[in-house]
């Protein structure tokens, strides 16, 4: 089901299948997968890599964006479905409006937005110019435009992952339309959906089994990278919640399992997982960084960025790895390229 992959020196510029805004925003440009990205944008978890299907062209190891999606003062990192009970806190997706202002029924299927109007279902690029309607627990309503609806290839199988540029017109913003991902160019496809699961990024943990919940993850964020690894709860890899949490710990260098990240912007990494979705091309045991479970690193060899002594201040009992590249019952191993 999953082919062997080489060294995973991938970059989130693979998200750069840039369409441009239709309706109120006219088509402006398209950017190929190997194009550069905004090197000044901070990456929340510090891991930026080069997509293996980019033809081995330019790499952009500082590509990425900080923070979760926002609607003004409200976090849009998760929302509940229209069919769920209205939440006391947070946001609920309550509808969708076409470019002419007509309301339609909104639904999410296969981690993509769809609208149903007059017995016709609209999806993909047909939704560009439509507006999603969200409501807060206090009754405030927000319209968020789908400016770009496109697809990007995941890093595991090459399957298409629906991706969106979502724009919010913040009355308090002097610049007009804001990408819901802070700091992102308004035209950049920057959002993927993960259905049925929520993530606590303070503790770097997975909260599974939430059928009425949808997570929105911004380009460059570790949660989006989890989806691009094919490790979402609905992906074909079949990863368990604990395996997904192990991946999240690895991506963020949460060695001690307490939620503290020991990595930084643009730090490359290679890896191998127990599902054989990814197999490292590195055969040198001296390049081993760590072995990972859902509790963090089970052992640590050479940290990818900081000195080992810095990690030991937080978790002094963390053992050294045995020097082999065997998984030893762990979910992931990570290596320094």
Short mmCIF file of C-alpha atoms in Angstrom, two decimals:
data_model
loop_
_atom_site.label_atom_id
_atom_site.label_comp_id
_atom_site.label_asym_id
_atom_site.label_seq_id
_atom_site.Cartn_x
_atom_site.Cartn_y
_atom_site.Cartn_z
CA UNK A 1 0.00 0.00 0.00
CA UNK A 2 2.87 2.38 0.81
CA UNK A 3 6.09 2.45 -1.15
CA UNK A 4 9.47 2.95 0.44
CA UNK A 5 10.55 6.54 0.60
CA UNK A 6 14.07 7.91 0.62
CA UNK A 7 15.45 10.56 2.92
CA UNK A 8 12.52 12.76 3.90
CA UNK A 9 14.11 16.16 3.27
CA UNK A 10 10.75 17.69 2.41
CA UNK A 11 9.62 21.28 2.50
CA UNK A 12 6.17 22.66 3.05
CA UNK A 13 6.57 24.55 -0.24
CA UNK A 14 4.77 21.49 -1.65
CA UNK A 15 1.69 23.35 -0.48
CA UNK A 16 2.46 25.97 -3.09
CA UNK A 17 0.00 24.84 -5.77
CA UNK A 18 -1.17 28.40 -5.69
CA UNK A 19 -4.41 29.19 -7.36
CA UNK A 20 -5.69 32.69 -6.87
CA UNK A 21 -8.92 34.15 -5.68
CA UNK A 22 -11.90 33.98 -8.01
CA UNK A 23 -15.13 35.98 -7.92
CA UNK A 24 -14.05 39.04 -5.90
CA UNK A 25 -10.43 37.95 -6.28
CA UNK A 26 -9.38 37.25 -9.91
CA UNK A 27 -6.95 34.55 -10.98
CA UNK A 28 -3.43 35.92 -10.48
CA UNK A 29 -0.75 33.21 -10.62
CA UNK A 30 0.16 29.56 -10.24
CA UNK A 31 3.28 28.34 -8.50
CA UNK A 32 4.87 24.96 -9.19
CA UNK A 33 5.67 22.54 -6.39
CA UNK A 34 9.39 23.28 -6.49
CA UNK A 35 8.96 27.03 -6.10
CA UNK A 36 10.30 29.02 -3.20
CA UNK A 37 8.23 30.23 -0.28
CA UNK A 38 8.30 33.01 2.27
CA UNK A 39 11.56 32.40 4.05
CA UNK A 40 10.71 35.03 6.66
CA UNK A 41 7.65 33.18 7.94
CA UNK A 42 8.25 31.40 11.26
CA UNK A 43 7.51 27.71 11.59
CA UNK A 44 5.71 26.74 14.78
CA UNK A 45 7.42 23.39 15.17
CA UNK A 46 10.68 24.07 13.40
CA UNK A 47 10.61 21.16 10.94
CA UNK A 48 10.69 22.19 7.31
CA UNK A 49 11.56 19.69 4.61
CA UNK A 50 11.79 19.21 0.88
CA UNK A 51 9.01 17.25 -0.81
CA UNK A 52 10.45 14.18 -2.61
CA UNK A 53 8.16 14.74 -5.58
CA UNK A 54 9.42 18.24 -6.26
CA UNK A 55 11.97 16.86 -8.70
CA UNK A 56 14.89 17.49 -6.37
CA UNK A 57 14.81 21.20 -7.13
CA UNK A 58 15.05 24.14 -4.79
CA UNK A 59 14.65 23.50 -1.12
CA UNK A 60 13.12 25.98 1.29
CA UNK A 61 13.97 24.80 4.77
CA UNK A 62 12.64 27.88 6.49
CA UNK A 63 9.20 27.67 4.86
CA UNK A 64 6.36 27.50 7.31
CA UNK A 65 3.97 29.54 9.37
CA UNK A 66 3.39 30.11 13.02
CA UNK A 67 0.23 29.68 15.06
CA UNK A 68 -3.16 28.16 14.53
CA UNK A 69 -5.91 29.74 12.39
CA UNK A 70 -7.75 32.66 13.94
CA UNK A 71 -10.92 34.68 13.39
CA UNK A 72 -10.07 37.91 15.13
CA UNK A 73 -10.00 37.01 18.83
CA UNK A 74 -11.43 33.52 18.24
CA UNK A 75 -9.29 30.46 17.55
CA UNK A 76 -10.36 28.55 14.44
CA UNK A 77 -8.10 25.58 15.10
CA UNK A 78 -11.20 23.44 15.68
CA UNK A 79 -14.91 23.73 15.02
CA UNK A 80 -17.97 21.54 15.43
CA UNK A 81 -20.13 20.36 12.55
CA UNK A 82 -23.54 21.87 11.73
CA UNK A 83 -25.20 18.62 12.81
CA UNK A 84 -23.71 18.81 16.32
CA UNK A 85 -25.13 20.64 19.29
CA UNK A 86 -23.98 24.26 19.48
CA UNK A 87 -20.84 24.43 21.63
CA UNK A 88 -20.75 26.54 24.78
CA UNK A 89 -17.28 27.66 23.76
CA UNK A 90 -15.43 27.71 20.46
CA UNK A 91 -16.92 27.87 16.99
CA UNK A 92 -19.48 25.90 15.00
CA UNK A 93 -19.77 25.74 11.22
CA UNK A 94 -23.40 26.71 10.63
CA UNK A 95 -23.70 27.35 6.90
CA UNK A 96 -22.27 28.48 3.59
CA UNK A 97 -23.20 31.35 1.29
CA UNK A 98 -22.65 31.50 -2.47
CA UNK A 99 -21.01 34.53 -4.15
CA UNK A 100 -24.46 36.00 -4.80
CA UNK A 101 -25.36 35.89 -1.11
CA UNK A 102 -27.66 32.86 -1.25
CA UNK A 103 -27.47 30.47 1.69
CA UNK A 104 -26.84 26.76 1.06
CA UNK A 105 -26.28 23.63 3.11
CA UNK A 106 -22.67 22.98 4.05
CA UNK A 107 -21.14 19.59 4.74
CA UNK A 108 -17.72 18.01 5.13
CA UNK A 109 -16.95 14.76 3.38
CA UNK A 110 -13.57 13.07 2.96
CA UNK A 111 -12.02 16.05 4.79
CA UNK A 112 -13.22 18.57 2.21
CA UNK A 113 -15.91 21.27 2.16
CA UNK A 114 -19.05 20.83 0.05
CA UNK A 115 -22.17 22.93 -0.51
CA UNK A 116 -25.61 21.67 -1.52
CA UNK A 117 -27.97 24.14 -3.21
CA UNK A 118 -31.05 23.36 -5.29
CA UNK A 119 -30.21 19.67 -5.31
CA UNK A 120 -26.73 20.36 -6.75
CA UNK A 121 -23.54 19.61 -4.83
CA UNK A 122 -20.57 21.96 -5.25
CA UNK A 123 -17.02 21.17 -4.21
CA UNK A 124 -13.37 21.88 -4.95
CA UNK A 125 -12.66 24.97 -7.04
CA UNK A 126 -16.42 25.45 -7.54
CA UNK A 127 -16.48 26.82 -3.99
CA UNK A 128 -13.99 29.60 -4.63
CA UNK A 129 -15.78 32.83 -3.77
CA UNK A 130 -18.25 31.11 -1.42
CA UNK A 131 -18.22 32.00 2.27
CA UNK A 132 -18.30 29.63 5.22
CA UNK A 133 -20.39 30.87 8.13
CA UNK A 134 -19.21 30.20 11.69
CA UNK A 135 -20.98 31.04 14.95
CA UNK A 136 -19.45 31.40 18.40
CA UNK A 137 -20.98 30.12 21.60
CA UNK A 138 -21.91 33.71 22.42
CA UNK A 139 -23.85 34.16 19.19
CA UNK A 140 -21.31 36.10 17.12
CA UNK A 141 -21.22 35.12 13.45
CA UNK A 142 -18.29 35.22 11.04
CA UNK A 143 -18.06 34.80 7.29
CA UNK A 144 -14.86 33.27 5.96
CA UNK A 145 -14.27 33.26 2.22
CA UNK A 146 -12.94 30.21 0.42
CA UNK A 147 -10.54 32.14 -1.79
CA UNK A 148 -8.67 29.11 -3.14
CA UNK A 149 -9.69 25.45 -3.12
CA UNK A 150 -7.04 23.12 -4.49
CA UNK A 151 -5.23 19.87 -3.74
CA UNK A 152 -1.69 19.01 -2.64
CA UNK A 153 0.09 15.65 -2.60
CA UNK A 154 0.70 14.05 0.74
CA UNK A 155 4.25 12.89 1.50
CA UNK A 156 3.37 9.24 2.02
CA UNK A 157 1.45 8.00 -1.00
CA UNK A 158 0.99 11.00 -3.27
CA UNK A 159 -2.71 11.06 -2.47
CA UNK A 160 -4.43 14.40 -2.98
CA UNK A 161 -5.17 16.32 0.19
CA UNK A 162 -7.80 19.09 -0.14
CA UNK A 163 -6.28 22.45 0.78
CA UNK A 164 -7.82 25.89 1.09
CA UNK A 165 -7.03 29.56 1.39
CA UNK A 166 -9.54 30.99 3.86
CA UNK A 167 -9.87 34.76 4.16
CA UNK A 168 -11.52 36.69 6.96
CA UNK A 169 -12.45 40.34 6.69
CA UNK A 170 -11.50 41.67 10.09
CA UNK A 171 -13.09 45.07 10.75
CA UNK A 172 -10.18 45.90 13.01
CA UNK A 173 -7.59 45.18 10.32
CA UNK A 174 -6.34 48.11 8.23
CA UNK A 175 -5.25 45.69 5.51
CA UNK A 176 -8.72 44.37 4.71
CA UNK A 177 -8.80 40.62 4.08
CA UNK A 178 -6.66 38.46 6.36
CA UNK A 179 -5.64 34.86 5.81
CA UNK A 180 -6.95 32.93 8.82
CA UNK A 181 -3.40 31.58 9.21
CA UNK A 182 -1.52 34.48 10.83
CA UNK A 183 1.31 35.93 8.80
CA UNK A 184 0.41 34.11 5.60
CA UNK A 185 0.12 35.73 2.18
CA UNK A 186 -3.64 36.11 1.54
CA UNK A 187 -3.38 34.07 -1.68
CA UNK A 188 -1.53 31.10 -0.18
CA UNK A 189 -3.31 27.72 0.11
CA UNK A 190 -2.70 27.20 3.78
CA UNK A 191 -5.33 25.02 5.45
CA UNK A 192 -6.07 21.29 5.61
CA UNK A 193 -8.90 19.59 7.49
CA UNK A 194 -8.69 16.66 9.89
CA UNK A 195 -12.03 15.16 10.87
CA UNK A 196 -12.89 13.46 14.14
CA UNK A 197 -9.86 14.42 16.18
CA UNK A 198 -8.44 17.31 18.17
CA UNK A 199 -4.88 18.11 19.24
CA UNK A 200 -3.58 19.75 22.38
CA UNK A 201 -0.51 21.56 21.14
CA UNK A 202 0.55 22.63 24.62
CA UNK A 203 1.04 18.98 25.60
CA UNK A 204 1.63 17.70 22.03
CA UNK A 205 -1.11 15.13 22.49
CA UNK A 206 -3.91 13.59 20.41
CA UNK A 207 -7.57 13.63 21.46
CA UNK A 208 -9.28 11.01 19.25
CA UNK A 209 -12.87 9.80 18.90
CA UNK A 210 -14.60 13.16 18.35
CA UNK A 211 -16.92 12.58 15.37
CA UNK A 212 -18.48 16.06 15.53
CA UNK A 213 -15.13 17.87 15.64
CA UNK A 214 -12.97 19.13 12.77
CA UNK A 215 -9.42 20.42 13.16
CA UNK A 216 -8.07 23.09 10.81
CA UNK A 217 -4.29 23.04 10.51
CA UNK A 218 -2.15 25.78 8.98
CA UNK A 219 0.65 25.16 6.50
CA UNK A 220 3.89 24.58 8.37
CA UNK A 221 2.30 23.63 11.67
CA UNK A 222 3.17 20.20 13.04
CA UNK A 223 -0.49 19.14 12.94
CA UNK A 224 -0.65 19.90 9.22
CA UNK A 225 2.56 17.92 8.77
CA UNK A 226 0.92 15.01 10.58
CA UNK A 227 -1.76 15.06 7.86
CA UNK A 228 0.86 15.35 5.12
CA UNK A 229 2.63 12.30 6.56
CA UNK A 230 -0.55 10.32 5.93
CA UNK A 231 -0.97 9.96 9.69
CA UNK A 232 -4.37 11.57 10.03
CA UNK A 233 -7.13 9.51 11.69
CA UNK A 234 -8.80 8.90 8.32
CA UNK A 235 -5.68 8.19 6.25
CA UNK A 236 -4.88 4.84 4.66
CA UNK A 237 -1.79 4.27 6.79
CA UNK A 238 -4.07 3.12 9.60
CA UNK A 239 -2.02 4.77 12.34
CA UNK A 240 -3.41 4.41 15.83
CA UNK A 241 -3.90 7.46 18.07
CA UNK A 242 -0.74 6.54 19.98
CA UNK A 243 1.24 6.27 16.73
CA UNK A 244 -0.07 9.67 15.66
CA UNK A 245 0.91 11.13 19.01
CA UNK A 246 4.38 9.61 18.64
CA UNK A 247 4.67 11.33 15.26
CA UNK A 248 3.62 14.63 16.82
CA UNK A 249 6.21 14.24 19.57
CA UNK A 250 8.89 13.50 16.96
CA UNK A 251 7.94 16.41 14.69
CA UNK A 252 8.16 18.86 17.57
CA UNK A 253 11.22 17.33 19.29
CA UNK A 254 9.22 16.83 22.49
CA UNK A 255 11.88 14.50 23.89
CA UNK A 256 10.64 14.61 27.47
CA UNK A 257 6.97 14.11 26.56
CA UNK A 258 5.92 17.19 28.53
CA UNK A 259 5.04 19.41 25.57
CA UNK A 260 8.34 21.31 25.43
CA UNK A 261 9.80 21.58 21.91
CA UNK A 262 13.59 21.47 21.47
CA UNK A 263 13.70 22.41 17.80
CA UNK A 264 13.69 25.61 15.75
CA UNK A 265 12.94 27.07 12.36
CA UNK A 266 14.39 25.24 9.39
CA UNK A 267 15.87 22.26 11.20
CA UNK A 268 15.95 19.27 8.78
CA UNK A 269 15.25 15.71 9.90
CA UNK A 270 15.00 12.21 8.50
CA UNK A 271 12.89 9.37 9.86
CA UNK A 272 11.55 5.83 9.68
CA UNK A 273 8.24 4.57 11.07
CA UNK A 274 6.98 1.20 12.28
CA UNK A 275 4.30 1.15 9.58
CA UNK A 276 7.01 1.34 6.90
CA UNK A 277 5.28 4.33 5.36
CA UNK A 278 8.68 6.02 5.41
CA UNK A 279 12.08 4.32 5.37
CA UNK A 280 15.18 6.39 5.90
CA UNK A 281 18.00 6.21 3.38
CA UNK A 282 20.51 6.85 6.16
CA UNK A 283 22.32 3.71 7.31
CA UNK A 284 24.80 5.35 9.68
CA UNK A 285 23.93 4.70 13.35
CA UNK A 286 25.96 7.75 14.38
CA UNK A 287 23.25 9.91 12.77
CA UNK A 288 20.55 8.57 15.07
CA UNK A 289 18.68 11.28 16.95
CA UNK A 290 16.03 9.45 18.98
CA UNK A 291 13.46 6.68 19.12
CA UNK A 292 9.86 7.68 19.76
CA UNK A 293 6.66 6.53 21.42
CA UNK A 294 3.52 8.45 22.32
CA UNK A 295 5.25 9.44 25.58
CA UNK A 296 8.10 11.22 23.77
CA UNK A 297 11.60 9.92 23.15
CA UNK A 298 12.24 6.50 24.67
CA UNK A 299 15.94 7.18 24.20
CA UNK A 300 18.04 10.04 22.88
CA UNK A 301 21.33 9.93 21.00
CA UNK A 302 22.20 13.29 19.41
CA UNK A 303 19.51 15.99 19.56
CA UNK A 304 18.81 17.65 16.22
CA UNK A 305 19.51 21.17 17.44
CA UNK A 306 20.34 21.66 21.12
CA UNK A 307 22.98 20.06 23.31
CA UNK A 308 21.98 16.92 25.15
CA UNK A 309 22.73 18.68 28.44
CA UNK A 310 19.91 21.14 27.71
CA UNK A 311 17.43 18.29 27.29
CA UNK A 312 18.70 16.58 30.45
CA UNK A 313 17.74 19.64 32.50
CA UNK A 314 14.10 18.78 31.76
CA UNK A 315 14.30 14.98 31.76
CA UNK A 316 17.57 13.82 33.36
CA UNK A 317 16.55 10.16 33.34
CA UNK A 318 16.17 9.92 29.55
CA UNK A 319 18.51 7.10 28.49
CA UNK A 320 20.93 7.14 25.61
CA UNK A 321 20.02 5.07 22.57
CA UNK A 322 21.83 1.79 22.02
CA UNK A 323 23.43 2.92 18.76
CA UNK A 324 21.42 0.72 16.40
CA UNK A 325 18.84 1.83 13.84
CA UNK A 326 16.36 -0.85 14.91
CA UNK A 327 12.92 0.38 15.92
CA UNK A 328 13.06 -1.78 19.06
CA UNK A 329 9.28 -1.66 19.43
CA UNK A 330 9.10 2.13 19.02
CA UNK A 331 6.78 3.91 16.60
CA UNK A 332 9.42 6.12 14.96
CA UNK A 333 13.14 6.71 14.79
CA UNK A 334 14.56 10.07 13.76
CA UNK A 335 17.95 10.77 12.24
CA UNK A 336 20.11 13.82 11.65
CA UNK A 337 20.73 14.14 7.88
#
